[in-house]
Amino acid sequence: MEWVSDFIAFLYSVGYSRIEAQQSAEKEWGEHVKEFYKGSMIADTLSWFTGYYSNIEGHDLLRHMTYLGGASTYGQKLKEVKEEDYRGSNFS
């Protein structure tokens, strides 16, 4: 909650009204999330939980939709992004 309010305050302070994640940051985050799936029982599970929907065209592959790194690791990642002036973001 605090991170979000700090982020909104940052946007207002510099006059931005729009943010978009950079593709490189999206890819980096996706790889980070995938790392936690390695060795887990859910890693290769074909279910709604992994975004696998065989009855919907184009949804027949696994997706890493849930963050398995824990709250502490997630909080540390948020802190790093903030400390680096919200790296991985395009502002306008």
Coordinates of N, CA and C in Angstrom, one line a residue:
M1 N 0.8 -1.2 0.0 CA 0.0 0.0 0.0 C 0.9 1.3 0.0
E2 N 1.9 1.3 0.8 CA 2.8 2.4 0.9 C 3.5 2.7 -0.4
W3 N 3.9 1.6 -1.1 CA 4.6 1.7 -2.3 C 3.7 2.4 -3.4
V4 N 2.5 2.0 -3.4 CA 1.5 2.6 -4.4 C 1.3 4.1 -4.1
S5 N 1.1 4.4 -2.9 CA 0.9 5.8 -2.5 C 2.2 6.7 -2.8
D6 N 3.3 6.1 -2.5 CA 4.6 6.8 -2.9 C 4.7 7.0 -4.4
F7 N 4.3 6.0 -5.1 CA 4.4 6.0 -6.6 C 3.5 7.1 -7.1
I8 N 2.3 7.1 -6.6 CA 1.3 8.1 -7.1 C 1.8 9.5 -6.8
A9 N 2.4 9.7 -5.6 CA 3.0 11.0 -5.2 C 4.1 11.4 -6.2
F10 N 4.9 10.4 -6.5 CA 6.0 10.6 -7.5 C 5.5 11.1 -8.8
L11 N 4.4 10.4 -9.3 CA 3.8 10.8 -10.6 C 3.3 12.3 -10.6
Y12 N 2.6 12.6 -9.5 CA 2.1 14.0 -9.4 C 3.3 15.0 -9.3
S13 N 4.3 14.6 -8.5 CA 5.4 15.6 -8.3 C 6.2 15.9 -9.6
V14 N 6.2 15.0 -10.5 CA 6.9 15.3 -11.8 C 6.0 15.6 -12.9
G15 N 4.7 15.6 -12.7 CA 3.7 15.9 -13.7 C 3.3 14.9 -14.7
Y16 N 3.6 13.6 -14.3 CA 3.2 12.5 -15.2 C 1.8 12.1 -15.0
S17 N 1.1 11.7 -16.0 CA -0.3 11.2 -15.8 C -0.4 9.8 -16.5
R18 N 0.7 9.3 -17.1 CA 0.6 8.0 -17.7 C 1.9 7.2 -17.5
I19 N 1.8 5.9 -17.3 CA 2.9 5.0 -17.1 C 2.7 3.8 -17.9
E20 N 3.8 3.3 -18.5 CA 3.7 2.0 -19.3 C 5.0 1.3 -19.0
A21 N 4.8 0.0 -18.8 CA 6.0 -0.9 -18.5 C 6.8 -1.1 -19.8
Q22 N 8.1 -1.0 -19.7 CA 9.0 -1.3 -20.9 C 8.9 -2.8 -21.1
Q23 N 9.0 -3.2 -22.4 CA 9.0 -4.6 -22.7 C 10.2 -5.4 -22.0
S24 N 11.3 -4.7 -21.9 CA 12.4 -5.4 -21.3 C 12.1 -5.6 -19.8
A25 N 11.4 -4.7 -19.2 CA 11.1 -4.9 -17.8 C 10.0 -6.0 -17.6
E26 N 9.1 -6.1 -18.5 CA 8.1 -7.1 -18.5 C 8.8 -8.5 -18.7
K27 N 9.7 -8.6 -19.6 CA 10.4 -9.9 -19.8 C 11.2 -10.2 -18.6
E28 N 11.9 -9.3 -18.0 CA 12.7 -9.5 -16.8 C 11.8 -10.0 -15.7
W29 N 10.7 -9.4 -15.5 CA 9.8 -9.8 -14.4 C 9.2 -11.2 -14.7
G30 N 8.9 -11.5 -15.9 CA 8.4 -12.8 -16.3 C 9.4 -13.9 -16.0
E31 N 10.7 -13.6 -16.3 CA 11.7 -14.6 -16.0 C 11.9 -14.8 -14.5
H32 N 11.8 -13.7 -13.8 CA 11.9 -13.8 -12.3 C 10.8 -14.6 -11.7
V33 N 9.6 -14.5 -12.2 CA 8.5 -15.3 -11.7 C 8.6 -16.7 -12.1
K34 N 9.1 -17.0 -13.3 CA 9.3 -18.4 -13.8 C 10.3 -19.1 -12.9
E35 N 11.3 -18.4 -12.4 CA 12.3 -19.1 -11.5 C 11.7 -19.8 -10.3
F36 N 10.6 -19.2 -9.8 CA 10.0 -19.8 -8.6 C 9.2 -21.0 -8.9
Y37 N 8.8 -21.2 -10.2 CA 8.1 -22.4 -10.6 C 8.9 -23.6 -10.8
K38 N 10.2 -23.4 -11.0 CA 11.1 -24.5 -11.2 C 11.1 -25.4 -10.0
G39 N 10.9 -26.7 -10.2 CA 10.9 -27.7 -9.1 C 9.7 -27.7 -8.3
S40 N 8.7 -26.9 -8.6 CA 7.4 -26.9 -7.9 C 6.5 -27.9 -8.5
M41 N 5.5 -28.4 -7.8 CA 4.6 -29.3 -8.3 C 3.6 -28.7 -9.4
I42 N 3.5 -27.4 -9.3 CA 2.6 -26.7 -10.2 C 3.3 -26.4 -11.6
A43 N 4.6 -26.5 -11.6 CA 5.3 -26.0 -12.8 C 4.8 -26.5 -14.1
D44 N 4.3 -27.8 -14.2 CA 3.8 -28.3 -15.5 C 2.4 -28.7 -15.4
T45 N 1.7 -28.2 -14.5 CA 0.2 -28.5 -14.3 C -0.6 -27.8 -15.3
L46 N -1.4 -28.6 -16.0 CA -2.4 -28.0 -17.0 C -3.7 -27.7 -16.4
S47 N -3.9 -26.5 -15.9 CA -5.1 -26.2 -15.2 C -5.4 -24.7 -15.3
W48 N -6.6 -24.2 -14.9 CA -6.9 -22.8 -14.9 C -5.9 -22.0 -14.1
F49 N -5.3 -22.6 -13.0 CA -4.4 -22.0 -12.2 C -3.1 -21.5 -12.9
T50 N -2.7 -22.3 -13.9 CA -1.5 -21.9 -14.7 C -1.9 -21.3 -16.0
G51 N -3.2 -20.8 -16.1 CA -3.6 -20.1 -17.3 C -3.8 -21.0 -18.5
Y52 N -4.0 -22.3 -18.3 CA -4.1 -23.3 -19.4 C -5.6 -23.5 -19.6
Y53 N -6.1 -23.2 -20.8 CA -7.5 -23.4 -21.1 C -7.6 -24.0 -22.5
S54 N -7.7 -25.4 -22.5 CA -7.6 -26.1 -23.8 C -8.9 -25.8 -24.6
N55 N -10.0 -25.3 -24.0 CA -11.2 -25.1 -24.7 C -11.3 -23.7 -25.3
I56 N -10.2 -22.9 -25.1 CA -10.2 -21.5 -25.7 C -9.0 -21.4 -26.6
E57 N -9.3 -21.1 -27.8 CA -8.2 -21.0 -28.8 C -7.2 -20.0 -28.4
G58 N -5.9 -20.4 -28.5 CA -4.8 -19.6 -28.1 C -4.5 -19.6 -26.6
H59 N -5.2 -20.4 -25.9 CA -4.9 -20.5 -24.4 C -4.5 -21.9 -24.1
D60 N -3.8 -22.5 -24.9 CA -3.4 -23.9 -24.7 C -1.9 -24.0 -24.3
L61 N -1.4 -23.0 -23.6 CA 0.0 -23.1 -23.1 C 0.0 -22.6 -21.7
L62 N 1.0 -23.0 -21.0 CA 1.2 -22.6 -19.6 C 1.5 -21.2 -19.4
R63 N 1.0 -20.5 -18.4 CA 1.3 -19.2 -18.0 C 1.7 -19.1 -16.6
H64 N 2.6 -18.3 -16.2 CA 3.0 -18.1 -14.8 C 2.3 -16.9 -14.2
M65 N 1.1 -17.2 -13.7 CA 0.2 -16.1 -13.3 C 0.3 -15.8 -11.8
T66 N 0.8 -16.7 -11.0 CA 0.9 -16.5 -9.6 C 2.3 -16.3 -9.2
Y67 N 2.6 -15.3 -8.3 CA 3.9 -15.1 -7.8 C 4.2 -16.0 -6.6
L68 N 5.2 -16.9 -6.8 CA 5.5 -17.8 -5.7 C 6.7 -17.5 -4.9
G69 N 7.2 -16.2 -5.0 CA 8.4 -15.8 -4.3 C 8.1 -15.3 -2.9
G70 N 6.9 -15.1 -2.5 CA 6.6 -14.7 -1.2 C 6.6 -13.2 -1.0
A71 N 5.9 -12.7 0.0 CA 5.7 -11.3 0.2 C 7.0 -10.5 0.5
S72 N 8.0 -11.1 1.2 CA 9.2 -10.5 1.4 C 10.0 -10.2 0.2
T73 N 10.1 -11.2 -0.7 CA 10.8 -11.0 -2.0 C 10.1 -10.0 -2.9
Y74 N 8.8 -10.1 -2.9 CA 8.0 -9.2 -3.7 C 8.3 -7.7 -3.2
G75 N 8.2 -7.5 -1.9 CA 8.5 -6.2 -1.3 C 9.9 -5.7 -1.6
Q76 N 10.9 -6.6 -1.6 CA 12.2 -6.2 -1.9 C 12.3 -5.8 -3.4
K77 N 11.6 -6.5 -4.3 CA 11.6 -6.1 -5.7 C 11.0 -4.7 -5.9
L78 N 9.9 -4.4 -5.2 CA 9.3 -3.1 -5.3 C 10.2 -2.0 -4.8
K79 N 10.9 -2.3 -3.7 CA 11.9 -1.4 -3.1 C 13.0 -1.0 -4.1
E80 N 13.5 -2.1 -4.8 CA 14.6 -1.9 -5.8 C 14.1 -1.0 -6.9
V81 N 12.9 -1.2 -7.4 CA 12.3 -0.4 -8.5 C 12.2 1.0 -8.1
K82 N 11.7 1.3 -6.9 CA 11.5 2.6 -6.4 C 12.9 3.3 -6.2
E83 N 13.8 2.6 -5.7 CA 15.1 3.2 -5.4 C 15.9 3.6 -6.8
E84 N 15.5 2.9 -7.8 CA 16.1 3.2 -9.1 C 15.1 4.0 -10.0
D85 N 14.4 4.9 -9.3 CA 13.4 5.9 -10.0 C 12.4 5.2 -10.9
Y86 N 11.9 4.1 -10.4 CA 10.9 3.3 -11.1 C 11.4 2.8 -12.4
R87 N 12.5 2.2 -12.4 CA 13.1 1.6 -13.6 C 12.2 0.7 -14.3
G88 N 12.3 0.6 -15.6 CA 11.5 -0.2 -16.4 C 10.2 0.4 -16.8
S89 N 10.0 1.7 -16.6 CA 8.8 2.4 -16.8 C 9.0 3.5 -17.8
N90 N 8.0 3.7 -18.7 CA 8.0 4.8 -19.6 C 6.9 5.8 -19.0
F91 N 7.2 7.0 -18.9 CA 6.3 8.0 -18.3 C 5.9 9.1 -19.4
S92 N 4.7 9.6 -19.3 CA 4.4 10.7 -20.1 C 3.3 11.5 -19.4

